mmCIF file of C-alpha atoms in Angstrom:
data_model
loop_
_atom_site.group_PDB
_atom_site.id
_atom_site.type_symbol
_atom_site.label_atom_id
_atom_site.label_comp_id
_atom_site.label_asym_id
_atom_site.label_seq_id
_atom_site.Cartn_x
_atom_site.Cartn_y
_atom_site.Cartn_z
ATOM 1 C CA UNK A 1 -0.038 -0.003 0.172
ATOM 2 C CA UNK A 2 1.057 3.440 -0.766
ATOM 3 C CA UNK A 3 2.224 5.855 1.915
ATOM 4 C CA UNK A 4 0.504 9.728 1.550
ATOM 5 C CA UNK A 5 2.650 11.783 -0.159
ATOM 6 C CA UNK A 6 3.210 14.736 1.739
ATOM 7 C CA UNK A 7 5.526 16.890 -0.424
ATOM 8 C CA UNK A 8 3.664 19.890 -1.255
ATOM 9 C CA UNK A 9 4.211 19.776 -5.513
ATOM 10 C CA UNK A 10 2.478 23.197 -6.178
ATOM 11 C CA UNK A 11 5.184 24.762 -3.585
ATOM 12 C CA UNK A 12 8.019 23.324 -5.071
ATOM 13 C CA UNK A 13 6.846 24.237 -8.437
ATOM 14 C CA UNK A 14 6.399 27.870 -7.789
ATOM 15 C CA UNK A 15 9.852 27.913 -6.119
ATOM 16 C CA UNK A 16 11.366 26.390 -8.920
ATOM 17 C CA UNK A 17 9.672 29.156 -11.433
ATOM 18 C CA UNK A 18 10.473 31.763 -9.063
ATOM 19 C CA UNK A 19 14.125 30.942 -8.937
ATOM 20 C CA UNK A 20 14.138 30.409 -12.746
ATOM 21 C CA UNK A 21 13.752 34.193 -13.106
ATOM 22 C CA UNK A 22 16.525 34.983 -11.551
ATOM 23 C CA UNK A 23 19.336 35.461 -14.255
ATOM 24 C CA UNK A 24 16.590 34.728 -17.024
ATOM 25 C CA UNK A 25 17.852 34.677 -20.247
ATOM 26 C CA UNK A 26 16.072 35.930 -23.921
ATOM 27 C CA UNK A 27 15.223 32.153 -24.878
ATOM 28 C CA UNK A 28 14.057 31.209 -21.529
ATOM 29 C CA UNK A 29 16.870 29.823 -20.358
ATOM 30 C CA UNK A 30 19.064 30.616 -16.831
ATOM 31 C CA UNK A 31 22.480 32.316 -16.313
ATOM 32 C CA UNK A 32 23.444 33.065 -12.935
ATOM 33 C CA UNK A 33 27.295 32.247 -12.970
ATOM 34 C CA UNK A 34 28.810 31.712 -9.281
ATOM 35 C CA UNK A 35 29.571 35.175 -6.913
ATOM 36 C CA UNK A 36 27.593 37.380 -9.254
ATOM 37 C CA UNK A 37 24.879 39.664 -8.695
ATOM 38 C CA UNK A 38 22.434 36.809 -9.803
ATOM 39 C CA UNK A 39 23.743 34.226 -7.668
ATOM 40 C CA UNK A 40 23.556 36.723 -4.348
ATOM 41 C CA UNK A 41 20.022 37.669 -5.439
ATOM 42 C CA UNK A 42 19.504 33.364 -5.861
ATOM 43 C CA UNK A 43 21.262 33.040 -2.618
ATOM 44 C CA UNK A 44 19.015 35.573 -0.810
ATOM 45 C CA UNK A 45 15.922 34.079 -2.183
ATOM 46 C CA UNK A 46 16.911 30.372 -1.342
ATOM 47 C CA UNK A 47 18.024 31.806 2.301
ATOM 48 C CA UNK A 48 13.879 33.259 2.529
ATOM 49 C CA UNK A 49 12.648 29.856 1.731
ATOM 50 C CA UNK A 50 15.075 28.017 4.356
ATOM 51 C CA UNK A 51 14.120 30.111 6.798
ATOM 52 C CA UNK A 52 10.578 29.542 6.396
ATOM 53 C CA UNK A 53 10.911 26.003 6.422
ATOM 54 C CA UNK A 54 12.248 26.380 9.896
ATOM 55 C CA UNK A 55 16.043 26.228 8.919
ATOM 56 C CA UNK A 56 18.902 28.273 10.455
ATOM 57 C CA UNK A 57 20.891 30.275 7.808
ATOM 58 C CA UNK A 58 24.498 30.800 7.438
ATOM 59 C CA UNK A 59 27.356 30.653 4.903
ATOM 60 C CA UNK A 60 30.514 28.986 5.138
ATOM 61 C CA UNK A 61 33.565 30.560 4.005
ATOM 62 C CA UNK A 62 33.570 28.652 0.645
ATOM 63 C CA UNK A 63 30.247 30.507 -0.085
ATOM 64 C CA UNK A 64 28.136 27.650 0.852
ATOM 65 C CA UNK A 65 24.860 28.537 1.833
ATOM 66 C CA UNK A 66 23.761 26.055 4.494
ATOM 67 C CA UNK A 67 20.253 25.724 6.152
ATOM 68 C CA UNK A 68 20.560 23.596 9.196
ATOM 69 C CA UNK A 69 17.322 21.928 11.274
ATOM 70 C CA UNK A 70 18.629 20.805 14.904
ATOM 71 C CA UNK A 71 17.466 17.328 16.292
ATOM 72 C CA UNK A 72 16.772 16.350 19.626
ATOM 73 C CA UNK A 73 20.718 15.647 20.069
ATOM 74 C CA UNK A 74 22.713 18.508 18.250
ATOM 75 C CA UNK A 75 26.064 16.800 19.067
ATOM 76 C CA UNK A 76 25.078 14.378 16.482
ATOM 77 C CA UNK A 77 26.481 14.635 12.266
ATOM 78 C CA UNK A 78 23.837 15.932 10.180
ATOM 79 C CA UNK A 79 22.112 14.332 7.255
ATOM 80 C CA UNK A 80 22.843 16.900 4.993
ATOM 81 C CA UNK A 81 20.918 17.307 1.914
ATOM 82 C CA UNK A 82 22.631 19.346 -1.218
ATOM 83 C CA UNK A 83 23.253 20.235 -4.750
ATOM 84 C CA UNK A 84 23.872 23.667 -6.438
ATOM 85 C CA UNK A 85 22.061 27.075 -7.514
ATOM 86 C CA UNK A 86 24.495 28.367 -10.128
ATOM 87 C CA UNK A 87 24.462 27.636 -13.340
ATOM 88 C CA UNK A 88 26.248 27.037 -16.746
ATOM 89 C CA UNK A 89 25.853 29.911 -19.105
ATOM 90 C CA UNK A 90 22.639 30.210 -20.920
ATOM 91 C CA UNK A 91 21.785 26.996 -19.057
ATOM 92 C CA UNK A 92 18.343 25.717 -17.860
ATOM 93 C CA UNK A 93 16.297 25.966 -14.825
ATOM 94 C CA UNK A 94 16.266 22.377 -13.302
ATOM 95 C CA UNK A 95 20.118 21.515 -13.218
ATOM 96 C CA UNK A 96 21.077 21.485 -9.347
ATOM 97 C CA UNK A 97 17.961 23.739 -8.397
ATOM 98 C CA UNK A 98 15.673 20.926 -7.666
ATOM 99 C CA UNK A 99 18.189 18.986 -5.291
ATOM 100 C CA UNK A 100 18.360 22.436 -3.319
ATOM 101 C CA UNK A 101 14.960 23.189 -3.155
ATOM 102 C CA UNK A 102 13.688 19.765 -2.942
ATOM 103 C CA UNK A 103 15.631 19.403 0.347
ATOM 104 C CA UNK A 104 13.883 22.668 1.798
ATOM 105 C CA UNK A 105 10.623 20.667 0.925
ATOM 106 C CA UNK A 106 11.811 17.632 2.507
ATOM 107 C CA UNK A 107 12.644 19.540 5.909
ATOM 108 C CA UNK A 108 9.339 21.761 5.463
ATOM 109 C CA UNK A 109 7.512 18.765 4.988
ATOM 110 C CA UNK A 110 9.052 17.413 8.466
ATOM 111 C CA UNK A 111 8.185 20.559 10.346
ATOM 112 C CA UNK A 112 4.921 20.428 9.367
ATOM 113 C CA UNK A 113 4.314 16.938 9.886
ATOM 114 C CA UNK A 114 5.376 17.563 13.541
ATOM 115 C CA UNK A 115 8.068 14.928 13.318
ATOM 116 C CA UNK A 116 10.677 14.622 15.814
ATOM 117 C CA UNK A 117 14.370 13.361 14.665
ATOM 118 C CA UNK A 118 17.422 12.801 17.003
ATOM 119 C CA UNK A 119 19.918 13.853 14.000
ATOM 120 C CA UNK A 120 19.859 17.351 12.844
ATOM 121 C CA UNK A 121 18.960 17.917 8.951
ATOM 122 C CA UNK A 122 21.219 20.539 6.751
ATOM 123 C CA UNK A 123 20.507 21.529 3.182
ATOM 124 C CA UNK A 124 23.508 23.070 1.071
ATOM 125 C CA UNK A 125 23.636 24.766 -1.745
ATOM 126 C CA UNK A 126 27.146 24.626 -3.049
ATOM 127 C CA UNK A 127 29.044 27.810 -4.530
ATOM 128 C CA UNK A 128 30.283 27.322 -8.014
ATOM 129 C CA UNK A 129 29.241 23.732 -8.845
ATOM 130 C CA UNK A 130 29.466 24.155 -12.609
ATOM 131 C CA UNK A 131 32.776 25.914 -12.851
ATOM 132 C CA UNK A 132 31.265 28.235 -15.565
ATOM 133 C CA UNK A 133 32.789 31.486 -14.072
ATOM 134 C CA UNK A 134 36.187 30.562 -12.592
ATOM 135 C CA UNK A 135 36.644 27.205 -14.721
ATOM 136 C CA UNK A 136 37.125 24.488 -12.033
ATOM 137 C CA UNK A 137 33.774 23.241 -10.705
ATOM 138 C CA UNK A 138 32.664 21.890 -7.294
ATOM 139 C CA UNK A 139 34.554 24.414 -5.695
ATOM 140 C CA UNK A 140 31.995 24.625 -2.394
ATOM 141 C CA UNK A 141 31.969 20.939 -2.425
ATOM 142 C CA UNK A 142 35.727 20.872 -3.014
ATOM 143 C CA UNK A 143 36.043 23.321 -0.377
ATOM 144 C CA UNK A 144 34.130 21.789 2.208
ATOM 145 C CA UNK A 145 36.309 18.259 2.203
ATOM 146 C CA UNK A 146 39.461 20.211 2.481
ATOM 147 C CA UNK A 147 40.387 19.927 -1.221
ATOM 148 C CA UNK A 148 40.623 23.907 -1.893
ATOM 149 C CA UNK A 149 44.246 25.450 -2.291
ATOM 150 C CA UNK A 150 45.562 28.843 -2.486
ATOM 151 C CA UNK A 151 46.011 28.496 -6.542
ATOM 152 C CA UNK A 152 41.974 27.858 -6.582
ATOM 153 C CA UNK A 153 41.500 31.442 -4.892
ATOM 154 C CA UNK A 154 43.713 33.050 -7.120
ATOM 155 C CA UNK A 155 42.225 31.919 -10.409
ATOM 156 C CA UNK A 156 40.434 34.629 -12.430
ATOM 157 C CA UNK A 157 37.181 35.015 -14.533
ATOM 158 C CA UNK A 158 36.667 36.427 -17.945
ATOM 159 C CA UNK A 159 37.146 39.866 -16.610
ATOM 160 C CA UNK A 160 40.206 39.466 -14.363
ATOM 161 C CA UNK A 161 38.484 39.011 -11.006
ATOM 162 C CA UNK A 162 39.958 37.211 -8.929
ATOM 163 C CA UNK A 163 38.002 34.249 -7.083
ATOM 164 C CA UNK A 164 39.267 35.482 -3.602
ATOM 165 C CA UNK A 165 37.854 39.038 -4.232
ATOM 166 C CA UNK A 166 34.450 37.822 -5.942
ATOM 167 C CA UNK A 167 34.257 35.740 -2.261
ATOM 168 C CA UNK A 168 35.043 38.338 -0.047
ATOM 169 C CA UNK A 169 32.751 41.111 -2.080
ATOM 170 C CA UNK A 170 29.811 38.535 -1.815
ATOM 171 C CA UNK A 171 28.718 38.947 1.624
ATOM 172 C CA UNK A 172 27.624 37.007 3.956
ATOM 173 C CA UNK A 173 30.176 37.285 5.754
ATOM 174 C CA UNK A 174 32.355 35.173 3.770
ATOM 175 C CA UNK A 175 35.946 35.429 4.101
ATOM 176 C CA UNK A 176 38.141 33.059 2.574
ATOM 177 C CA UNK A 177 40.901 34.183 5.105
ATOM 178 C CA UNK A 178 38.762 31.821 7.201
ATOM 179 C CA UNK A 179 38.011 28.736 4.687
ATOM 180 C CA UNK A 180 39.839 26.576 7.128
ATOM 181 C CA UNK A 181 37.587 26.566 10.126
ATOM 182 C CA UNK A 182 34.557 25.395 7.199
ATOM 183 C CA UNK A 183 36.670 22.112 6.415
ATOM 184 C CA UNK A 184 34.178 18.720 7.345
ATOM 185 C CA UNK A 185 35.815 15.946 8.533
ATOM 186 C CA UNK A 186 35.370 12.362 8.288
ATOM 187 C CA UNK A 187 32.376 11.464 10.697
ATOM 188 C CA UNK A 188 31.273 15.197 10.415
ATOM 189 C CA UNK A 189 28.265 14.488 8.118
ATOM 190 C CA UNK A 190 25.951 11.275 9.014
ATOM 191 C CA UNK A 191 25.055 11.037 5.396
ATOM 192 C CA UNK A 192 24.403 12.754 1.851
ATOM 193 C CA UNK A 193 21.484 12.732 -0.277
ATOM 194 C CA UNK A 194 21.870 14.982 -3.224
ATOM 195 C CA UNK A 195 18.609 14.731 -5.963
ATOM 196 C CA UNK A 196 19.219 15.913 -9.663
ATOM 197 C CA UNK A 197 17.957 15.538 -12.971
ATOM 198 C CA UNK A 198 19.602 12.749 -15.044
ATOM 199 C CA UNK A 199 21.250 14.935 -18.316
ATOM 200 C CA UNK A 200 21.104 12.078 -19.803
ATOM 201 C CA UNK A 201 18.112 10.071 -21.991
ATOM 202 C CA UNK A 202 18.193 6.908 -20.213
ATOM 203 C CA UNK A 203 15.426 7.666 -17.897
ATOM 204 C CA UNK A 204 13.358 9.259 -20.383
ATOM 205 C CA UNK A 205 13.519 6.827 -23.303
ATOM 206 C CA UNK A 206 12.589 3.949 -20.941
ATOM 207 C CA UNK A 207 9.634 5.615 -19.527
ATOM 208 C CA UNK A 208 11.377 5.930 -15.902
ATOM 209 C CA UNK A 209 10.327 8.643 -13.503
ATOM 210 C CA UNK A 210 13.609 8.508 -11.294
ATOM 211 C CA UNK A 211 16.340 6.104 -11.127
ATOM 212 C CA UNK A 212 18.890 4.702 -8.156
ATOM 213 C CA UNK A 213 22.533 6.566 -8.624
ATOM 214 C CA UNK A 214 25.224 3.576 -7.951
ATOM 215 C CA UNK A 215 28.159 5.042 -8.875
ATOM 216 C CA UNK A 216 29.901 8.940 -10.656
ATOM 217 C CA UNK A 217 31.810 8.822 -13.607
ATOM 218 C CA UNK A 218 35.297 10.914 -12.633
ATOM 219 C CA UNK A 219 35.806 13.807 -14.849
ATOM 220 C CA UNK A 220 39.309 15.308 -15.864
ATOM 221 C CA UNK A 221 39.144 18.949 -16.624
ATOM 222 C CA UNK A 222 42.749 20.521 -18.633
ATOM 223 C CA UNK A 223 43.213 23.599 -20.043
ATOM 224 C CA UNK A 224 45.397 23.254 -23.119
ATOM 225 C CA UNK A 225 47.890 25.817 -24.689
ATOM 226 C CA UNK A 226 49.346 25.603 -27.803
ATOM 227 C CA UNK A 227 51.982 28.490 -29.012
ATOM 228 C CA UNK A 228 52.932 29.067 -32.632
ATOM 229 C CA UNK A 229 53.875 32.339 -34.532
ATOM 230 C CA UNK A 230 51.840 34.533 -35.822
ATOM 231 C CA UNK A 231 51.744 35.954 -39.160
ATOM 232 C CA UNK A 232 49.947 36.948 -42.437
ATOM 233 C CA UNK A 233 47.641 34.626 -43.657
ATOM 234 C CA UNK A 234 48.070 35.719 -47.400
ATOM 235 C CA UNK A 235 52.105 35.671 -47.419
ATOM 236 C CA UNK A 236 53.546 32.867 -45.352
ATOM 237 C CA UNK A 237 53.681 29.599 -46.986
ATOM 238 C CA UNK A 238 51.511 26.978 -45.641
ATOM 239 C CA UNK A 239 55.209 25.056 -45.517
ATOM 240 C CA UNK A 240 56.319 27.415 -43.222
ATOM 241 C CA UNK A 241 53.999 28.264 -40.888
ATOM 242 C CA UNK A 242 53.538 27.279 -36.748
ATOM 243 C CA UNK A 243 50.029 27.392 -36.740
ATOM 244 C CA UNK A 244 48.949 26.272 -33.457
ATOM 245 C CA UNK A 245 44.812 26.347 -34.647
ATOM 246 C CA UNK A 246 46.262 23.287 -36.719
ATOM 247 C CA UNK A 247 47.399 21.434 -34.344
ATOM 248 C CA UNK A 248 44.578 22.036 -31.911
ATOM 249 C CA UNK A 249 42.578 20.560 -34.680
ATOM 250 C CA UNK A 250 44.376 17.668 -34.986
ATOM 251 C CA UNK A 251 44.711 17.105 -31.169
ATOM 252 C CA UNK A 252 40.844 17.465 -30.871
ATOM 253 C CA UNK A 253 39.884 15.212 -33.580
ATOM 254 C CA UNK A 254 42.335 12.688 -31.446
ATOM 255 C CA UNK A 255 40.152 13.326 -28.580
ATOM 256 C CA UNK A 256 37.035 12.285 -30.402
ATOM 257 C CA UNK A 257 38.735 9.098 -31.666
ATOM 258 C CA UNK A 258 40.365 7.896 -28.573
ATOM 259 C CA UNK A 259 37.041 8.033 -26.488
ATOM 260 C CA UNK A 260 35.098 6.169 -29.507
ATOM 261 C CA UNK A 261 37.490 3.290 -29.680
ATOM 262 C CA UNK A 262 35.832 1.063 -27.524
ATOM 263 C CA UNK A 263 31.757 1.319 -28.283
ATOM 264 C CA UNK A 264 31.057 -0.462 -24.898
ATOM 265 C CA UNK A 265 32.934 2.082 -22.868
ATOM 266 C CA UNK A 266 31.486 5.068 -20.996
ATOM 267 C CA UNK A 267 34.495 7.363 -21.829
ATOM 268 C CA UNK A 268 33.356 10.772 -23.178
ATOM 269 C CA UNK A 269 35.486 13.596 -24.313
ATOM 270 C CA UNK A 270 34.519 17.091 -24.733
ATOM 271 C CA UNK A 271 36.375 20.540 -25.851
ATOM 272 C CA UNK A 272 33.964 22.728 -24.979
ATOM 273 C CA UNK A 273 36.144 26.116 -25.391
ATOM 274 C CA UNK A 274 38.698 27.755 -27.623
ATOM 275 C CA UNK A 275 40.046 31.505 -27.593
ATOM 276 C CA UNK A 276 42.293 32.261 -30.599
ATOM 277 C CA UNK A 277 45.256 35.201 -29.881
ATOM 278 C CA UNK A 278 45.156 37.460 -31.547
ATOM 279 C CA UNK A 279 41.870 36.277 -33.090
ATOM 280 C CA UNK A 280 41.850 38.096 -36.591
ATOM 281 C CA UNK A 281 40.554 36.385 -39.922
ATOM 282 C CA UNK A 282 43.842 37.443 -42.182
ATOM 283 C CA UNK A 283 46.273 36.419 -39.179
ATOM 284 C CA UNK A 284 47.747 33.058 -38.806
ATOM 285 C CA UNK A 285 46.939 32.841 -34.790
ATOM 286 C CA UNK A 286 49.853 33.079 -32.321
ATOM 287 C CA UNK A 287 48.494 30.729 -29.604
ATOM 288 C CA UNK A 288 45.313 28.471 -29.193
ATOM 289 C CA UNK A 289 43.986 27.723 -25.937
ATOM 290 C CA UNK A 290 40.816 25.023 -25.349
ATOM 291 C CA UNK A 291 39.193 23.262 -22.543
ATOM 292 C CA UNK A 292 39.246 19.709 -22.140
ATOM 293 C CA UNK A 293 36.981 17.317 -20.287
ATOM 294 C CA UNK A 294 37.328 13.411 -20.344
ATOM 295 C CA UNK A 295 35.503 11.546 -17.912
ATOM 296 C CA UNK A 296 34.834 8.147 -17.305
ATOM 297 C CA UNK A 297 33.193 5.281 -14.862
ATOM 298 C CA UNK A 298 36.606 3.458 -14.883
ATOM 299 C CA UNK A 299 39.514 5.194 -13.726
ATOM 300 C CA UNK A 300 41.878 3.189 -15.490
ATOM 301 C CA UNK A 301 40.407 3.321 -18.947
ATOM 302 C CA UNK A 302 40.234 7.240 -18.234
ATOM 303 C CA UNK A 303 43.425 7.715 -17.163
ATOM 304 C CA UNK A 304 45.081 5.430 -20.176
ATOM 305 C CA UNK A 305 43.011 7.851 -22.424
ATOM 306 C CA UNK A 306 44.717 10.941 -20.743
ATOM 307 C CA UNK A 307 47.914 10.410 -21.515
ATOM 308 C CA UNK A 308 47.166 9.114 -25.385
ATOM 309 C CA UNK A 309 46.134 12.600 -25.572
ATOM 310 C CA UNK A 310 49.187 14.402 -23.774
ATOM 311 C CA UNK A 311 51.354 12.464 -25.916
ATOM 312 C CA UNK A 312 48.974 13.446 -28.903
ATOM 313 C CA UNK A 313 49.830 16.975 -27.751
ATOM 314 C CA UNK A 314 53.471 16.566 -27.446
ATOM 315 C CA UNK A 315 53.514 14.904 -30.719
ATOM 316 C CA UNK A 316 51.807 17.521 -32.766
ATOM 317 C CA UNK A 317 53.838 20.262 -31.085
ATOM 318 C CA UNK A 318 57.371 18.429 -31.983
ATOM 319 C CA UNK A 319 56.197 17.931 -35.546
ATOM 320 C CA UNK A 320 54.980 21.537 -36.109
ATOM 321 C CA UNK A 321 57.330 23.680 -33.980
ATOM 322 C CA UNK A 322 54.936 24.677 -31.303
ATOM 323 C CA UNK A 323 55.644 24.926 -27.349
ATOM 324 C CA UNK A 324 52.667 23.754 -25.113
ATOM 325 C CA UNK A 325 51.173 23.987 -21.814
ATOM 326 C CA UNK A 326 48.966 21.588 -20.136
ATOM 327 C CA UNK A 327 47.077 23.044 -16.978
ATOM 328 C CA UNK A 328 44.744 20.598 -14.727
ATOM 329 C CA UNK A 329 41.932 22.257 -13.247
ATOM 330 C CA UNK A 330 39.598 19.435 -11.524
ATOM 331 C CA UNK A 331 40.548 15.855 -11.242
ATOM 332 C CA UNK A 332 38.159 13.376 -9.179
ATOM 333 C CA UNK A 333 38.057 9.719 -9.529
ATOM 334 C CA UNK A 334 34.832 7.874 -9.836
ATOM 335 C CA UNK A 335 33.055 7.410 -6.733
ATOM 336 C CA UNK A 336 30.936 4.684 -5.770
ATOM 337 C CA UNK A 337 27.502 5.380 -3.753
ATOM 338 C CA UNK A 338 26.963 3.585 -0.628
ATOM 339 C CA UNK A 339 25.455 0.117 -1.120
ATOM 340 C CA UNK A 340 23.449 0.944 2.478
ATOM 341 C CA UNK A 341 22.005 4.268 1.282
ATOM 342 C CA UNK A 342 20.995 2.654 -2.201
ATOM 343 C CA UNK A 343 19.236 0.043 -0.586
ATOM 344 C CA UNK A 344 17.354 2.227 1.778
ATOM 345 C CA UNK A 345 16.466 4.609 -1.378
ATOM 346 C CA UNK A 346 15.170 1.043 -3.312
ATOM 347 C CA UNK A 347 13.271 0.092 -0.356
ATOM 348 C CA UNK A 348 11.278 3.468 -0.156
ATOM 349 C CA UNK A 349 10.600 2.935 -4.265
ATOM 350 C CA UNK A 350 9.259 -0.219 -3.680
ATOM 351 C CA UNK A 351 7.242 0.809 -0.410
ATOM 352 C CA UNK A 352 6.208 3.467 -3.320
ATOM 353 C CA UNK A 353 5.278 1.500 -6.126
ATOM 354 C CA UNK A 354 8.173 2.860 -8.329
ATOM 355 C CA UNK A 355 9.968 1.274 -10.721
ATOM 356 C CA UNK A 356 13.588 3.080 -10.002
ATOM 357 C CA UNK A 357 16.342 1.541 -12.031
ATOM 358 C CA UNK A 358 19.899 1.409 -10.849
ATOM 359 C CA UNK A 359 22.042 3.478 -12.841
ATOM 360 C CA UNK A 360 25.663 5.266 -13.183
ATOM 361 C CA UNK A 361 25.776 8.724 -13.506
ATOM 362 C CA UNK A 362 28.029 9.979 -16.403
ATOM 363 C CA UNK A 363 27.968 13.971 -14.816
ATOM 364 C CA UNK A 364 30.193 15.158 -12.318
ATOM 365 C CA UNK A 365 28.387 16.157 -8.639
ATOM 366 C CA UNK A 366 28.869 17.742 -5.806
ATOM 367 C CA UNK A 367 28.224 14.378 -4.259
ATOM 368 C CA UNK A 368 31.473 12.670 -5.465
ATOM 369 C CA UNK A 369 33.770 15.145 -3.407
ATOM 370 C CA UNK A 370 31.673 14.292 -0.297
ATOM 371 C CA UNK A 371 32.150 10.769 -0.701
ATOM 372 C CA UNK A 372 35.753 11.655 0.829
ATOM 373 C CA UNK A 373 34.313 12.415 4.079
ATOM 374 C CA UNK A 374 31.100 10.211 4.275
ATOM 375 C CA UNK A 375 28.207 7.780 2.907
ATOM 376 C CA UNK A 376 26.435 9.378 -0.318
ATOM 377 C CA UNK A 377 23.740 8.381 -2.604
ATOM 378 C CA UNK A 378 21.537 10.008 -5.521
ATOM 379 C CA UNK A 379 18.360 10.197 -6.930
ATOM 380 C CA UNK A 380 17.883 11.160 -10.414
ATOM 381 C CA UNK A 381 14.973 12.811 -11.869
ATOM 382 C CA UNK A 382 14.036 12.180 -15.951
ATOM 383 C CA UNK A 383 14.502 15.552 -17.919
ATOM 384 C CA UNK A 384 12.681 15.519 -21.653
ATOM 385 C CA UNK A 385 15.214 13.843 -23.771
ATOM 386 C CA UNK A 386 18.016 13.783 -21.676
ATOM 387 C CA UNK A 387 18.377 17.665 -22.726
ATOM 388 C CA UNK A 388 20.640 19.763 -20.342
ATOM 389 C CA UNK A 389 22.654 22.880 -19.749
ATOM 390 C CA UNK A 390 20.950 24.817 -22.275
ATOM 391 C CA UNK A 391 17.250 26.238 -22.333
ATOM 392 C CA UNK A 392 15.224 23.547 -23.450
ATOM 393 C CA UNK A 393 16.276 21.759 -20.022
ATOM 394 C CA UNK A 394 12.710 20.619 -18.742
ATOM 395 C CA UNK A 395 11.799 17.997 -16.137
ATOM 396 C CA UNK A 396 8.485 17.686 -15.114
ATOM 397 C CA UNK A 397 6.725 18.454 -11.729
ATOM 398 C CA UNK A 398 5.185 15.192 -11.316
ATOM 399 C CA UNK A 399 8.587 13.588 -11.571
ATOM 400 C CA UNK A 400 10.560 16.326 -9.262
ATOM 401 C CA UNK A 401 7.907 15.790 -6.875
ATOM 402 C CA UNK A 402 8.118 12.297 -6.772
ATOM 403 C CA UNK A 403 12.044 12.032 -6.425
ATOM 404 C CA UNK A 404 11.348 14.546 -3.616
ATOM 405 C CA UNK A 405 9.004 11.957 -1.667
ATOM 406 C CA UNK A 406 11.775 9.344 -2.142
ATOM 407 C CA UNK A 407 14.032 11.541 -0.392
ATOM 408 C CA UNK A 408 11.922 12.436 2.396
ATOM 409 C CA UNK A 409 10.995 8.474 3.166
ATOM 410 C CA UNK A 410 13.842 7.901 2.881
ATOM 411 C CA UNK A 411 15.825 10.365 5.130
ATOM 412 C CA UNK A 412 13.004 9.636 7.866
ATOM 413 C CA UNK A 413 14.931 6.449 8.197
ATOM 414 C CA UNK A 414 18.489 7.885 9.030
ATOM 415 C CA UNK A 415 17.292 11.055 11.049
#
């Protein structure tokens, strides 16, 4: 027999729509880069909803927005629910958002139902999960587990704003000089739950409203810079050119070839951004810089691909007379979700008569760094045609509410 649904679907839908108005783009997308004016407005609105749900609201020194509801024993480690509210450039309004707003709705349902609990509950909106401003994602969750270094604070955005200064000026008593005070250690968090749209087509194609994640592929992010020699496009013979653009094209094509070499593998590689200097139509470039994102659920296979790409960069540079620089921004190992929490989610789904498949996440999430200090689990919600990171991103409120109710019923067992 199905349990009574206590999640307020209408309230959750309204919150998603209202938050989607902040940073709304002309084609109904969302652009809220971390630590921007739009992000600050979003933090203020989400803080308001957290307080209405009975949470005590603070920010830590990594810029993470944290709402806490005490349990009968405040000395116990909290059960944490989290995700993010920053976006990619011209992204969608569901990515990350449903995990934070769903977490708030879980706590509000607990409060309205008058349920007592021993363990505290924390709902967290992690700072700069996407990495769209400073080009190294998962900043807030990396920081919380002690994986942020001084160099991370010195990164600059496209306008040459330093992350340290952006954190300092964001408000909310955030002080990056005190970031060590915000680090959590093993034992500080009982367990971590995250709900997120799938960002892939599996659930939608197979008509599953939600899925349970068994593991998260490990992303590796690089900046690659190839340096040649600028020249006149009409006068320098092809045979005498040191053209980094052609070198970059060779490397980028090799990324696709390597990642498609095993059709049964989950390896993916993406070059999402290219910048050219000086960037004139009639100028052979002096330098070309591009990002590289390679990820896989199999660490050994991913690292083998990376080594082959690096060898290709070295070979192309040697043959074409180029210099090269490779900078690693983010490197995370594939992560396995907690068997105990997977079983708990699966039990809830059975009690609610939900057929939820066990599946792997190809996208990275804040959960993967929390796994360094606590048990983690994730619930995926289907999104239309698997589209994400663009304005057409869409998830039905019925599916989001269903995933939120699964979180609610499961979390009751752990608090």
